[in-house]
Short mmCIF file of C-alpha atoms and ligand atoms in Angstrom, two decimals:
data_model
loop_
_atom_site.label_atom_id
_atom_site.label_comp_id
_atom_site.label_asym_id
_atom_site.label_seq_id
_atom_site.Cartn_x
_atom_site.Cartn_y
_atom_site.Cartn_z
CA MET R 1 -6.87 19.04 -3.48
CA LYS R 2 -8.83 16.06 -2.23
CA PHE R 3 -8.60 14.14 1.02
CA PHE R 4 -9.23 10.38 0.93
CA LEU R 5 -9.92 8.49 4.14
CA PRO R 6 -8.43 4.98 4.25
CA TYR R 7 -11.10 2.48 5.21
CA TRP R 8 -10.32 -0.36 7.58
CA GLU R 9 -13.81 -1.52 8.54
CA ASP R 10 -14.27 1.60 10.61
CA TRP R 11 -18.00 1.74 11.04
CA VAL R 12 -20.06 2.08 14.20
CA HIS R 13 -23.37 0.58 15.32
CA ARG R 14 -26.38 2.65 14.36
CA ASP R 15 -28.27 1.98 17.59
CA PHE R 16 -25.38 2.23 20.07
CA ASP R 17 -26.60 3.56 23.42
CA PRO R 18 -23.78 4.97 25.57
CA ILE R 19 -25.88 4.91 28.74
CA THR R 20 -26.69 1.19 28.60
CA ASP R 21 -23.53 0.39 26.57
CA THR R 22 -25.56 -1.75 24.18
CA TYR R 23 -26.04 -2.17 20.44
CA SER R 24 -27.44 -4.80 18.15
CA GLY R 25 -26.43 -6.67 15.04
CA GLY R 26 -23.37 -6.46 12.82
CA TYR R 27 -22.80 -4.90 9.39
CA GLU R 28 -26.56 -4.73 8.78
CA ASN R 29 -26.65 -2.23 11.65
CA SER R 30 -23.58 -0.29 10.48
CA LEU R 31 -23.19 3.46 10.21
CA PHE R 32 -20.30 5.03 8.28
CA ALA R 33 -18.77 8.43 9.01
CA HIS R 34 -20.15 9.67 5.67
CA GLU R 35 -23.64 8.80 6.90
CA ILE R 36 -23.21 10.74 10.16
CA PHE R 37 -21.69 13.92 8.70
CA LYS R 38 -23.43 15.86 5.97
CA PRO R 39 -21.51 16.61 3.83
CA PRO R 40 -18.97 13.81 4.42
CA PRO R 41 -15.70 14.90 6.06
CA TYR R 42 -13.63 13.53 3.15
CA ASP R 43 -13.65 13.56 -0.65
CA GLY R 44 -13.13 9.86 -1.24
CA ILE R 45 -12.27 6.53 0.34
CA LEU R 46 -9.11 4.48 -0.08
CA LEU R 47 -9.58 0.78 0.38
CA SER R 48 -6.59 -1.48 0.51
CA LEU R 49 -6.87 -4.98 -0.94
CA GLY R 50 -4.56 -6.00 1.91
CA MET R 51 -7.48 -5.44 4.25
CA PHE R 52 -9.23 -8.48 2.85
CA GLU R 53 -6.41 -10.59 4.23
CA PHE R 54 -6.84 -9.29 7.75
CA LYS R 55 -10.28 -7.94 8.46
CA LEU R 56 -12.73 -8.62 5.69
CA LYS R 57 -13.00 -11.89 3.93
CA LEU R 58 -13.50 -11.64 0.20
CA LEU R 59 -15.88 -14.48 -0.54
CA LYS R 60 -16.40 -15.81 -4.01
CA VAL R 61 -19.98 -16.38 -5.08
CA ASN R 62 -20.23 -17.93 -8.56
CA GLY R 63 -16.68 -16.75 -9.24
CA ARG R 64 -17.44 -13.15 -8.25
CA PRO R 65 -15.78 -11.54 -5.22
CA THR R 66 -18.24 -10.26 -2.62
CA ILE R 67 -17.79 -8.18 0.53
CA ARG R 68 -20.24 -9.25 3.22
CA GLY R 69 -22.55 -10.50 0.50
CA VAL R 70 -22.30 -7.29 -1.56
CA GLU R 71 -20.80 -7.44 -5.05
CA ASN R 72 -19.88 -3.79 -5.44
CA VAL R 73 -17.55 -1.86 -3.17
CA LYS R 74 -19.51 1.39 -3.54
CA GLU R 75 -22.72 -0.37 -2.67
CA TYR R 76 -21.01 -1.96 0.33
CA LEU R 77 -19.77 1.46 1.51
CA ARG R 78 -23.09 3.12 0.55
CA VAL R 79 -21.33 6.02 -1.18
CA ASP R 80 -22.95 6.04 -4.61
CA SER R 81 -25.57 8.67 -3.87
CA LEU R 82 -22.92 10.85 -2.18
CA GLY R 83 -20.63 10.90 -5.21
CA LEU R 84 -17.65 9.75 -3.14
CA PRO R 85 -15.08 7.95 -5.30
CA VAL R 86 -13.40 4.77 -4.04
CA MET R 87 -9.73 4.19 -4.76
CA GLY R 88 -8.14 0.77 -4.33
CA ASP R 89 -4.56 0.00 -3.47
CA CYS R 90 -2.71 -3.28 -3.08
CA GLY R 91 -1.71 -2.75 0.54
CA ALA R 92 2.00 -3.03 -0.23
CA PHE R 93 2.84 -2.53 3.46
CA THR R 94 1.19 -5.90 4.22
CA TYR R 95 3.84 -7.74 2.16
CA VAL R 96 6.77 -5.36 2.65
CA ASN R 97 8.77 -8.17 4.33
CA GLU R 98 8.39 -10.51 1.35
CA LYS R 99 10.78 -10.88 -1.57
CA GLU R 100 8.06 -10.02 -4.08
CA PRO R 101 4.45 -8.76 -3.91
CA LEU R 102 1.99 -11.46 -2.83
CA LEU R 103 -0.58 -10.23 -5.31
CA SER R 104 -0.41 -10.70 -9.07
CA VAL R 105 -1.31 -7.98 -11.56
CA ASP R 106 -4.13 -10.17 -12.90
CA GLU R 107 -5.65 -10.63 -9.46
CA ALA R 108 -5.49 -6.90 -8.70
CA VAL R 109 -7.05 -5.91 -12.04
CA LYS R 110 -9.79 -8.50 -11.64
CA THR R 111 -10.62 -7.46 -8.08
CA TYR R 112 -10.74 -3.72 -8.83
CA SER R 113 -12.82 -4.30 -11.91
CA LEU R 114 -15.33 -6.79 -10.50
CA LEU R 115 -15.84 -4.85 -7.27
CA GLY R 116 -16.43 -1.59 -9.15
CA PHE R 117 -13.62 0.61 -7.87
CA ASP R 118 -13.33 4.08 -9.45
CA TYR R 119 -9.54 4.05 -9.30
CA GLY R 120 -7.09 1.16 -8.91
CA ILE R 121 -3.42 1.56 -7.98
CA SER R 122 -0.91 -0.77 -9.66
CA VAL R 123 0.84 -3.61 -7.79
CA ASP R 124 3.94 -2.14 -6.17
CA HIS R 125 6.67 -3.13 -3.76
CA ILE R 126 7.89 -0.63 -1.16
CA CYS R 127 11.62 0.15 -1.26
CA SER R 128 11.86 -0.08 2.52
CA ASP R 129 15.40 0.37 3.88
CA VAL R 130 14.78 -2.09 6.70
CA ILE R 131 12.57 -5.20 6.77
CA LEU R 132 11.87 -7.92 9.34
CA VAL R 133 12.03 -11.58 8.25
CA GLU R 134 11.89 -15.05 9.80
CA LYS R 135 15.25 -16.47 10.86
CA GLY R 136 16.94 -18.18 7.89
CA LYS R 137 14.90 -16.24 5.34
CA GLU R 138 17.43 -13.39 5.13
CA GLY R 139 19.39 -15.41 2.54
CA GLU R 140 16.73 -14.54 -0.06
CA PHE R 141 17.76 -10.89 0.11
CA SER R 142 20.84 -8.84 -0.60
CA TYR R 143 21.50 -6.79 2.54
CA LYS R 144 24.01 -4.48 4.18
CA SER R 145 23.55 -5.53 7.79
CA LYS R 146 21.39 -7.71 10.01
CA LYS R 147 20.48 -8.02 13.66
CA ARG R 148 18.16 -10.16 15.78
CA SER R 149 14.89 -8.52 16.70
CA ARG R 150 11.92 -10.02 18.59
CA GLY R 151 12.73 -13.58 17.50
CA LYS R 152 13.12 -12.45 13.88
CA VAL R 153 15.91 -10.89 11.87
CA LYS R 154 15.96 -7.22 10.97
CA ILE R 155 17.88 -6.63 7.74
CA GLU R 156 18.98 -3.45 6.07
CA LEU R 157 18.47 -3.96 2.33
CA SER R 158 21.25 -3.19 -0.13
CA GLU R 159 20.75 -0.71 -2.92
CA ASP R 160 20.56 -3.61 -5.41
CA GLU R 161 17.63 -5.06 -3.49
CA LEU R 162 15.88 -1.67 -3.33
CA GLU R 163 16.40 -1.23 -7.07
CA PHE R 164 14.98 -4.74 -7.62
CA ARG R 165 11.81 -3.66 -5.79
CA ARG R 166 11.56 -0.45 -7.79
CA GLN R 167 11.89 -2.36 -11.05
CA ILE R 168 9.19 -4.86 -9.97
CA SER R 169 6.88 -1.89 -9.31
CA LEU R 170 7.61 -0.46 -12.77
CA GLU R 171 7.22 -3.78 -14.59
CA ASN R 172 3.95 -4.42 -12.78
CA GLY R 173 2.88 -0.88 -13.62
CA GLU R 174 3.39 -1.49 -17.31
CA GLU R 175 1.45 -4.76 -17.31
CA PHE R 176 -1.26 -3.24 -15.11
CA LEU R 177 -1.90 -0.34 -17.46
CA LYS R 178 -2.32 -2.70 -20.42
CA LYS R 179 -4.77 -4.91 -18.56
CA ALA R 180 -6.78 -2.30 -16.60
CA LYS R 181 -10.42 -2.22 -17.60
CA GLY R 182 -13.53 -0.82 -15.91
CA PHE R 183 -11.66 1.51 -13.55
CA HIS R 184 -9.17 4.35 -13.85
CA PRO R 185 -5.61 2.98 -13.49
CA VAL R 186 -3.19 4.75 -11.16
CA GLY R 187 0.53 4.01 -11.46
CA ALA R 188 2.40 3.48 -8.20
CA ALA R 189 5.81 5.16 -8.11
CA GLN R 190 8.33 3.74 -5.67
CA GLY R 191 11.89 4.84 -4.96
CA TYR R 192 14.62 5.12 -2.37
CA SER R 193 15.92 8.62 -3.20
CA VAL R 194 14.57 11.74 -4.84
CA GLU R 195 16.33 10.70 -8.09
CA THR R 196 14.87 7.18 -8.17
CA TYR R 197 11.35 8.41 -7.37
CA THR R 198 11.64 11.03 -10.12
CA ASP R 199 12.85 8.38 -12.55
CA SER R 200 9.91 6.09 -11.65
CA VAL R 201 7.44 8.92 -12.21
CA GLY R 202 8.99 9.71 -15.60
CA ASN R 203 8.76 6.05 -16.59
CA LEU R 204 5.10 5.77 -15.58
CA ILE R 205 4.21 8.91 -17.55
CA ASP R 206 6.02 7.51 -20.58
CA MET R 207 3.98 4.33 -20.25
CA GLY R 208 0.84 6.44 -20.53
CA TYR R 209 -0.33 6.96 -16.96
CA ASP R 210 -2.20 10.21 -16.28
CA PHE R 211 -2.60 9.53 -12.56
CA ILE R 212 0.32 8.60 -10.29
CA ALA R 213 0.41 7.56 -6.63
CA LEU R 214 3.63 8.22 -4.75
CA GLY R 215 4.08 5.27 -2.38
CA GLY R 216 6.43 4.37 0.45
CA LEU R 217 6.62 7.95 1.74
CA VAL R 218 5.17 7.29 5.20
CA PRO R 219 8.54 6.88 7.00
CA ARG R 220 10.17 9.66 5.00
CA ARG R 221 10.92 13.05 6.52
CA THR R 222 8.79 16.00 5.49
CA GLU R 223 11.88 17.68 3.95
CA PHE R 224 12.39 14.65 1.71
CA ILE R 225 8.80 14.75 0.45
CA ALA R 226 9.00 18.52 -0.14
CA GLU R 227 12.25 18.11 -2.08
CA LEU R 228 10.72 15.32 -4.16
CA LEU R 229 7.65 17.39 -5.06
CA LEU R 230 9.77 20.41 -5.98
CA THR R 231 12.03 18.23 -8.14
CA LEU R 232 9.00 16.78 -9.94
CA LYS R 233 7.82 20.32 -10.60
CA LYS R 234 11.25 21.42 -11.82
CA LYS R 235 11.38 18.52 -14.28
CA GLY R 236 7.92 19.47 -15.58
CA LEU R 237 6.45 16.14 -14.46
CA LEU R 238 3.76 17.53 -12.14
CA LYS R 239 1.97 19.01 -15.14
CA LYS R 240 1.85 15.73 -17.01
CA ALA R 241 -0.33 13.76 -14.57
CA ARG R 242 -2.42 13.96 -11.42
CA PHE R 243 -0.63 13.00 -8.24
CA HIS R 244 -1.78 11.22 -5.08
CA LEU R 245 0.39 10.98 -1.95
CA LEU R 246 -0.20 7.65 -0.23
CA GLY R 247 -0.53 7.85 3.56
CA VAL R 248 0.99 11.31 3.81
CA LEU R 249 -0.63 13.92 6.01
CA ARG R 250 1.77 16.53 7.31
CA ARG R 251 0.06 19.76 8.27
CA GLU R 252 3.17 21.76 7.39
CA LEU R 253 3.31 20.21 3.91
CA LEU R 254 -0.30 20.97 2.94
CA PRO R 255 0.25 24.54 1.68
CA LEU R 256 3.05 23.35 -0.64
CA MET R 257 0.93 20.44 -1.85
CA ARG R 258 -1.91 22.85 -2.60
CA ASP R 259 0.38 25.32 -4.37
CA LEU R 260 1.81 22.54 -6.53
CA SER R 261 -1.75 21.36 -7.39
CA ILE R 262 -1.28 17.87 -5.93
CA TYR R 263 -4.58 16.16 -6.70
CA SER R 264 -5.09 14.11 -3.54
CA PHE R 265 -3.67 12.36 -0.49
CA ASP R 266 -4.94 9.99 2.16
CA SER R 267 -4.29 9.39 5.83
CA ALA R 268 -5.97 7.61 8.71
CA SER R 269 -3.84 9.25 11.36
CA TYR R 270 -6.51 11.63 12.72
CA LEU R 271 -8.99 8.78 12.88
CA ARG R 272 -6.71 6.28 14.59
CA LYS R 273 -5.21 8.74 17.07
CA ALA R 274 -8.58 8.52 18.81
CA TRP R 275 -7.63 5.14 20.20
CA LEU R 276 -3.93 4.60 19.48
CA LYS R 277 -2.23 7.57 21.08
CA ALA R 278 -1.95 7.86 24.83
CA ALA R 279 -2.27 11.60 25.19
CA LYS R 280 -3.71 12.83 21.90
CA ASN R 281 -7.12 11.27 21.35
CA TYR R 282 -9.50 14.15 20.83
CA LEU R 283 -8.84 17.10 18.54
CA GLY R 284 -10.49 20.17 20.05
CA VAL R 285 -12.18 22.90 18.06
CA ASP R 286 -9.31 25.07 19.39
CA GLY R 287 -6.84 23.01 17.32
CA ASN R 288 -5.26 21.35 20.38
CA TRP R 289 -5.16 17.64 21.11
CA TYR R 290 -6.68 16.32 24.33
CA SER R 291 -6.49 12.98 26.06
CA SER R 292 -9.59 10.86 26.59
CA ILE R 293 -10.57 9.45 29.97
CA ARG R 294 -10.00 5.73 30.29
CA VAL R 295 -12.93 4.01 31.93
CA PRO R 296 -12.43 0.38 30.92
CA ASP R 297 -15.30 -2.07 31.10
CA CYS R 298 -14.59 -4.06 34.26
CA LYS R 299 -16.45 -7.07 32.81
CA ASN R 300 -14.01 -7.30 29.89
CA PRO R 301 -12.41 -10.76 30.36
CA ARG R 302 -9.09 -9.75 28.77
CA LEU R 303 -8.73 -6.88 31.20
CA ARG R 304 -9.86 -9.00 34.15
CA ASN R 305 -7.15 -11.56 33.45
CA LYS R 306 -4.45 -8.94 33.53
CA ALA R 307 -5.74 -7.19 36.64
CA ARG R 308 -4.84 -8.15 40.19
CA GLU R 309 -7.72 -9.26 42.37
CA LEU R 310 -10.49 -6.74 41.85
CA PRO R 311 -12.41 -5.34 44.83
CA LEU R 312 -15.99 -6.52 45.20
CA ASN R 313 -17.32 -3.05 44.51
CA VAL R 314 -15.51 -2.64 41.18
CA GLU R 315 -18.76 -2.46 39.23
CA GLU R 316 -20.07 0.15 41.62
CA MET R 317 -16.86 2.18 41.12
CA GLU R 318 -17.27 2.03 37.35
CA ARG R 319 -20.92 3.04 37.52
CA ARG R 320 -20.18 5.98 39.84
CA ILE R 321 -17.47 7.29 37.51
CA LEU R 322 -19.66 7.20 34.41
CA LYS R 323 -22.51 8.82 36.31
CA GLY R 324 -20.14 11.43 37.73
CA LEU R 325 -18.77 12.35 34.31
CA ARG R 326 -22.25 12.82 32.90
CA ALA R 327 -23.29 14.93 35.90
CA TYR R 328 -20.20 17.08 35.35
CA ASP R 329 -21.13 17.41 31.67
CA ARG R 330 -24.60 18.66 32.62
CA GLY R 331 -23.10 21.15 35.06
CA GLU R 332 -24.56 19.36 38.08
CA LEU R 333 -21.15 18.54 39.54
CA LYS R 334 -19.10 21.65 40.06
CA ASP R 335 -15.89 20.24 41.52
CA TYR R 336 -14.39 17.32 39.65
CA GLY R 337 -11.47 16.79 42.09
CA GLU R 338 -12.97 13.79 43.87
CA LEU R 339 -14.22 12.28 40.62
CA LEU R 340 -10.74 12.58 39.12
CA GLU R 341 -9.24 10.64 42.03
CA GLU R 342 -11.91 7.95 41.63
CA ILE R 343 -11.03 7.65 37.92
CA ILE R 344 -7.33 7.26 38.71
CA ALA R 345 -7.98 4.74 41.50
CA TYR R 346 -10.22 2.71 39.19
CA ASP R 347 -7.68 2.64 36.37
CA ARG R 348 -4.92 1.68 38.80
CA LEU R 349 -6.73 -1.62 39.40
CA PHE R 350 -6.06 -2.76 35.85
CA LEU R 351 -2.30 -2.29 36.06
CA ARG R 352 -1.90 -1.36 32.48
CA ASN R 353 1.67 -0.91 31.35
CA GLU R 354 1.17 2.45 29.76
CA PHE R 355 -0.62 3.86 32.80
CA LYS R 356 1.43 6.69 34.25
CA GLU R 357 -0.63 8.06 37.07
CA GLU R 358 0.80 11.55 37.38
CA ARG R 359 0.74 12.15 33.67
CA TYR R 360 -2.86 11.03 33.26
CA ARG R 361 -4.02 13.04 36.25
CA GLU R 362 -2.66 16.15 34.50
CA LEU R 363 -4.15 15.25 31.11
CA TYR R 364 -7.57 14.45 32.58
CA ARG R 365 -7.55 17.67 34.58
CA GLU R 366 -6.82 19.66 31.43
CA LEU R 367 -9.65 17.94 29.56
CA LEU R 368 -12.23 18.29 32.32
CA GLU R 369 -11.29 21.89 32.99
CA SER R 370 -11.66 22.81 29.29
CA LYS R 371 -15.01 21.02 28.69
CA ILE R 372 -13.81 21.22 25.10
CA TRP R 373 -16.25 18.58 23.78
CA LYS R 374 -19.12 20.96 24.59
CA LYS R 375 -17.69 23.52 22.17
CA CYS R 376 -18.02 21.20 19.16
CA SER R 377 -21.29 21.27 17.28
CA CYS R 378 -20.63 18.15 15.18
CA PRO R 379 -23.30 15.41 15.26
CA VAL R 380 -21.01 13.04 17.19
CA CYS R 381 -20.27 15.46 20.03
CA ARG R 382 -23.87 16.64 20.19
CA GLU R 383 -25.18 13.10 20.41
CA LEU R 384 -22.57 11.60 22.76
CA GLY R 385 -21.81 14.55 25.03
CA VAL R 386 -19.02 13.71 27.45
CA ASP R 387 -19.03 10.09 26.21
CA VAL R 388 -17.09 11.25 23.13
CA VAL R 389 -14.05 11.78 25.38
CA ILE R 390 -14.46 8.51 27.30
CA PHE R 391 -12.03 5.85 26.11
CA ARG R 392 -14.23 2.79 26.22
CA GLY R 393 -15.28 0.37 23.47
CA ALA R 394 -15.11 0.73 19.68
CA ASP R 395 -18.43 2.56 19.36
CA ARG R 396 -17.23 5.55 21.41
CA ASN R 397 -13.60 5.41 20.27
CA ARG R 398 -14.39 5.28 16.55
CA ARG R 399 -16.98 8.04 16.82
CA ARG R 400 -14.28 10.16 18.50
CA GLY R 401 -12.06 9.32 15.50
CA PHE R 402 -14.82 10.49 13.10
CA HIS R 403 -15.01 13.76 15.03
CA ASN R 404 -11.21 14.19 14.64
CA VAL R 405 -11.46 13.63 10.88
CA TYR R 406 -14.25 16.20 10.70
CA ILE R 407 -12.16 18.81 12.56
CA PHE R 408 -9.19 18.12 10.30
CA TYR R 409 -11.34 18.32 7.19
CA LYS R 410 -12.76 21.69 8.20
CA GLU R 411 -9.24 23.06 8.56
CA PHE R 412 -8.24 21.42 5.28
CA CYS R 413 -11.22 22.90 3.40
CA SER R 414 -10.44 26.42 4.54
CA LEU R 415 -6.83 25.98 3.41
CA ASN R 416 -8.12 24.55 0.17
CA SER R 417 -11.03 26.91 -0.41
CA ASN R 418 -9.48 28.75 -3.34
CA SER R 419 -8.86 25.69 -5.46
CA GLY R 420 -12.55 24.67 -5.56
CA ASN R 421 -11.79 21.26 -7.02
CA ARG R 422 -14.36 19.43 -4.88
CA LEU R 423 -16.84 19.70 -7.69
CA GLU R 424 -14.42 18.61 -10.34
CA LYS R 425 -15.71 15.70 -12.38
CA LEU R 426 -14.28 12.22 -12.03
CA PRO R 427 -11.91 11.22 -14.80
CA GLU R 428 -13.46 8.99 -17.42
CA LYS R 429 -13.25 5.26 -16.81
CA LYS R 430 -11.18 3.28 -19.24
ZN1 ZN K 1 -17.29 16.93 17.47
#
C-alpha cells in the first residue's frame, strides 16, 4: 500500500535560521519534505488542480501551462530523481457548492498531460448531503431542507440531486478515459450509499478503468468506508482494478485496507495538524500527540491590531521566552515553572479567542516535562531542537508538520512491511 501526501505549496525556506528568524528568497530558495528526509516520508504526491485557483497561479507561456516558470510538475516538485509519482485530481471539494464541476474534461486532460502528471483523476462531483450556497441560488438545486447559515443558505440535497452528481461523475469518467493521453487515467467513483458507490465502481471498470479513486469519503464514518470496501471485495470488484482512497487516513482502517490490497491513499491531516489543531501539533516518537508552545511574533501587524495596548517591554518578554526555551532544551535551565508563567503572560497579551489559559498551562507543562522532541532523531528535530515545538511562523510550523508525516510514515511502513509494494513499477502510461 502506498501513501500519497497532498501538496498545497507546503515547502520551507532552505536557509531559515530559527535564532534570527530570517530567511531569503521565495520558491528559488524552497526545500520540500522529500529533500529533507532520505528516503522521503511518502510514496507519491497528490496535487489538486483546485490549488491553482487558490495558491498557485497557472500561467500560460506560448499556450503551455507553467508553475512558477516550470513546465513540468515533476520538475517543479523536484521528484524525478527520487522516483516519486505525482497524481493529479480536480479538487472537487473546491466546487462542491456549485451545480456542476467548474472544470471541463478537456481542460483536465490537457493540464494533466501538458504538466506531465503520472496519474490523472477524472472530473467528478462530490455527492455531498449538505452544501452552502449564496442566497437565491438554492433554486438551482433540488433539496429536502434549507436553513440560513453565515449569510448564506445551507441546503440538504435531495436524492435526485445526489444521483445527478453521481451521473455527471460517470459521464465525465467515460469521456475522460477516451481522451486521456500521456498519463495514466484514474476513474473517480462517487456515491451517496454503499450501493451507489459500488454501482459507480462497476460502471468505471466496465468502461475500461484499471485504477479507481474513491472520492467524497472524507466526511463518512469509518464503518461506512469499511462496509464499502468489504462490499467491493464481495462483488469481486477489488480484484479488477487498483484502488485509491481520496483523503482517507484512519489509523483503525489501515489493517483492513492492507489486507484488501488497497493500492494507495492520501491525507494531509498529520501535516496540517501541526498548525491547525489547538492541542495536537506534534506527534511524539511515543505515538502521543503534544501541543506546541505559542510564542507569536510581537511585530506581526495582524496580531498587534487585535491585541490590547502592549507593554513597552513586549519585545524583551518575547526574547526572554525564546532564550529561556533554548536554555531549557540545552539543560541549562532546570526549573521551567517561571518560564511557563512568562509564556502564559505573554500569550495573554494577544487576547486570542482560542486561548484557554488553564488548558494551555497543562499542555505546555506536559510537553516541557517530556522533552519529547529530544527523543526524535529525524533531521527536522535534530536541526531545530526545541524550535520544532514552538508555534511561530510557517518555517517552524511546516517543518513540524513534516516531522509528523515522517512519524506517521514510519508506523505505516512497519504495518505495511509484508506487502513490499514500494518497489513495484509504475503502471505503463497510455
Ligand atoms: Zn522529528
